């Protein structure tokens, strides 16, 4: 099961910048857990995106809520998440190798 997370900053980037390292440390934890496949900022820096893999058997909504709520950006009300469960039909063999 896959999902996309679109993160939109709620404040100007100069107010976000001091917390980017904390946010990225959190994303590295998600990567180590096998939940995050890829992430990165948008250009221009208005937010970013995450490609997530939710383990089979885990309830999608609860897993996505937990990921969102654990982000330092969310905890500090610096960004909002749009969480989109995703069912890719082309290219899944490549995703499965990540």
PDB file of C-alpha atoms in Angstrom:
ATOM      1  CA  UNK A   1       0.000   0.000   0.000  1.00  0.00           C
ATOM      2  CA  UNK A   2       1.359   3.398  -0.973  1.00  0.00           C
ATOM      3  CA  UNK A   3       0.507   6.993  -0.191  1.00  0.00           C
ATOM      4  CA  UNK A   4       1.582  10.467  -1.197  1.00  0.00           C
ATOM      5  CA  UNK A   5       1.911  13.260   1.316  1.00  0.00           C
ATOM      6  CA  UNK A   6       1.934  16.840   0.112  1.00  0.00           C
ATOM      7  CA  UNK A   7       3.302  19.189   2.731  1.00  0.00           C
ATOM      8  CA  UNK A   8       2.466  22.878   2.436  1.00  0.00           C
ATOM      9  CA  UNK A   9       4.176  25.469   4.590  1.00  0.00           C
ATOM     10  CA  UNK A  10       1.845  27.617   6.663  1.00  0.00           C
ATOM     11  CA  UNK A  11       4.471  30.304   7.210  1.00  0.00           C
ATOM     12  CA  UNK A  12       7.155  31.991   5.086  1.00  0.00           C
ATOM     13  CA  UNK A  13      10.202  29.788   4.493  1.00  0.00           C
ATOM     14  CA  UNK A  14      12.458  31.981   6.648  1.00  0.00           C
ATOM     15  CA  UNK A  15      10.301  30.884   9.615  1.00  0.00           C
ATOM     16  CA  UNK A  16      10.480  27.240   8.484  1.00  0.00           C
ATOM     17  CA  UNK A  17      14.238  27.097   7.845  1.00  0.00           C
ATOM     18  CA  UNK A  18      15.342  26.777  11.508  1.00  0.00           C
ATOM     19  CA  UNK A  19      13.334  23.532  11.788  1.00  0.00           C
ATOM     20  CA  UNK A  20      14.319  21.835   8.517  1.00  0.00           C
ATOM     21  CA  UNK A  21      17.066  19.725  10.136  1.00  0.00           C
ATOM     22  CA  UNK A  22      14.643  18.475  12.798  1.00  0.00           C
ATOM     23  CA  UNK A  23      12.079  17.633  10.093  1.00  0.00           C
ATOM     24  CA  UNK A  24      14.691  15.792   8.012  1.00  0.00           C
ATOM     25  CA  UNK A  25      15.850  13.803  11.052  1.00  0.00           C
ATOM     26  CA  UNK A  26      12.246  12.675  11.488  1.00  0.00           C
ATOM     27  CA  UNK A  27      12.067  11.694   7.812  1.00  0.00           C
ATOM     28  CA  UNK A  28      15.274   9.664   8.185  1.00  0.00           C
ATOM     29  CA  UNK A  29      13.571   7.753  11.013  1.00  0.00           C
ATOM     30  CA  UNK A  30      10.630   7.014   8.712  1.00  0.00           C
ATOM     31  CA  UNK A  31      13.085   5.847   6.027  1.00  0.00           C
ATOM     32  CA  UNK A  32      14.825   3.534   8.505  1.00  0.00           C
ATOM     33  CA  UNK A  33      11.418   2.072   9.438  1.00  0.00           C
ATOM     34  CA  UNK A  34      10.698   1.359   5.767  1.00  0.00           C
ATOM     35  CA  UNK A  35       7.788   3.819   5.659  1.00  0.00           C
ATOM     36  CA  UNK A  36       9.410   6.548   3.550  1.00  0.00           C
ATOM     37  CA  UNK A  37      10.615   5.762   0.032  1.00  0.00           C
ATOM     38  CA  UNK A  38      11.519   9.269  -1.122  1.00  0.00           C
ATOM     39  CA  UNK A  39      11.084  12.883  -0.071  1.00  0.00           C
ATOM     40  CA  UNK A  40      12.108  16.351  -1.066  1.00  0.00           C
ATOM     41  CA  UNK A  41      11.178  20.023  -1.165  1.00  0.00           C
ATOM     42  CA  UNK A  42       9.209  21.704  -3.915  1.00  0.00           C
ATOM     43  CA  UNK A  43      10.822  24.359  -6.084  1.00  0.00           C
ATOM     44  CA  UNK A  44      10.065  27.070  -5.134  1.00  0.00           C
ATOM     45  CA  UNK A  45      10.205  26.184  -1.411  1.00  0.00           C
ATOM     46  CA  UNK A  46       6.504  26.244  -0.604  1.00  0.00           C
ATOM     47  CA  UNK A  47       6.519  22.763   0.914  1.00  0.00           C
ATOM     48  CA  UNK A  48       7.504  19.270  -0.111  1.00  0.00           C
ATOM     49  CA  UNK A  49       6.375  15.777  -0.933  1.00  0.00           C
ATOM     50  CA  UNK A  50       6.735  12.294   0.505  1.00  0.00           C
ATOM     51  CA  UNK A  51       6.274   8.921  -1.149  1.00  0.00           C
ATOM     52  CA  UNK A  52       5.230   6.483   1.567  1.00  0.00           C
ATOM     53  CA  UNK A  53       4.804   2.720   1.788  1.00  0.00           C
ATOM     54  CA  UNK A  54       2.338   1.504   4.402  1.00  0.00           C
ATOM     55  CA  UNK A  55       2.868  -2.135   5.448  1.00  0.00           C
ATOM     56  CA  UNK A  56       0.168  -4.621   4.530  1.00  0.00           C
ATOM     57  CA  UNK A  57      -2.175  -5.238   7.406  1.00  0.00           C
ATOM     58  CA  UNK A  58      -1.745  -1.762   8.845  1.00  0.00           C
ATOM     59  CA  UNK A  59      -4.777   0.514   8.697  1.00  0.00           C
ATOM     60  CA  UNK A  60      -3.943   3.201   6.121  1.00  0.00           C
ATOM     61  CA  UNK A  61      -5.702   6.134   7.795  1.00  0.00           C
ATOM     62  CA  UNK A  62      -4.192   5.479  11.210  1.00  0.00           C
ATOM     63  CA  UNK A  63      -0.699   5.026   9.758  1.00  0.00           C
ATOM     64  CA  UNK A  64      -0.904   8.260   7.762  1.00  0.00           C
ATOM     65  CA  UNK A  65      -2.250  10.190  10.744  1.00  0.00           C
ATOM     66  CA  UNK A  66       0.628   8.896  12.880  1.00  0.00           C
ATOM     67  CA  UNK A  67       3.197   9.935  10.243  1.00  0.00           C
ATOM     68  CA  UNK A  68       1.679  13.421   9.937  1.00  0.00           C
ATOM     69  CA  UNK A  69       1.292  13.941  13.668  1.00  0.00           C
ATOM     70  CA  UNK A  70       4.884  12.877  14.394  1.00  0.00           C
ATOM     71  CA  UNK A  71       6.401  15.470  12.066  1.00  0.00           C
ATOM     72  CA  UNK A  72       8.021  18.413  13.881  1.00  0.00           C
ATOM     73  CA  UNK A  73       6.504  20.705  11.235  1.00  0.00           C
ATOM     74  CA  UNK A  74       3.035  19.540  12.292  1.00  0.00           C
ATOM     75  CA  UNK A  75       3.831  19.723  16.002  1.00  0.00           C
ATOM     76  CA  UNK A  76       4.975  23.333  15.552  1.00  0.00           C
ATOM     77  CA  UNK A  77       2.026  24.245  13.262  1.00  0.00           C
ATOM     78  CA  UNK A  78       4.486  25.167  10.509  1.00  0.00           C
ATOM     79  CA  UNK A  79       2.965  23.028   7.778  1.00  0.00           C
ATOM     80  CA  UNK A  80      -0.144  21.138   6.819  1.00  0.00           C
ATOM     81  CA  UNK A  81      -0.280  17.707   5.244  1.00  0.00           C
ATOM     82  CA  UNK A  82      -2.503  16.498   2.447  1.00  0.00           C
ATOM     83  CA  UNK A  83      -2.485  12.694   2.708  1.00  0.00           C
ATOM     84  CA  UNK A  84      -3.462  10.724  -0.389  1.00  0.00           C
ATOM     85  CA  UNK A  85      -3.693   6.924  -0.379  1.00  0.00           C
ATOM     86  CA  UNK A  86      -2.287   5.827  -3.732  1.00  0.00           C
ATOM     87  CA  UNK A  87      -2.834   2.689  -5.782  1.00  0.00           C
ATOM     88  CA  UNK A  88      -0.178   2.718  -8.533  1.00  0.00           C
ATOM     89  CA  UNK A  89      -0.876   0.399 -11.444  1.00  0.00           C
ATOM     90  CA  UNK A  90       2.111   1.121 -13.695  1.00  0.00           C
ATOM     91  CA  UNK A  91       5.659   0.883 -12.410  1.00  0.00           C
ATOM     92  CA  UNK A  92       4.944  -0.982  -9.190  1.00  0.00           C
ATOM     93  CA  UNK A  93       7.819  -3.381  -9.878  1.00  0.00           C
ATOM     94  CA  UNK A  94      10.187  -0.422  -9.516  1.00  0.00           C
ATOM     95  CA  UNK A  95       8.524   0.796  -6.342  1.00  0.00           C
ATOM     96  CA  UNK A  96       8.708  -2.656  -4.806  1.00  0.00           C
ATOM     97  CA  UNK A  97      12.507  -2.617  -5.127  1.00  0.00           C
ATOM     98  CA  UNK A  98      12.938   0.604  -3.142  1.00  0.00           C
TER      99      UNK A  98
END
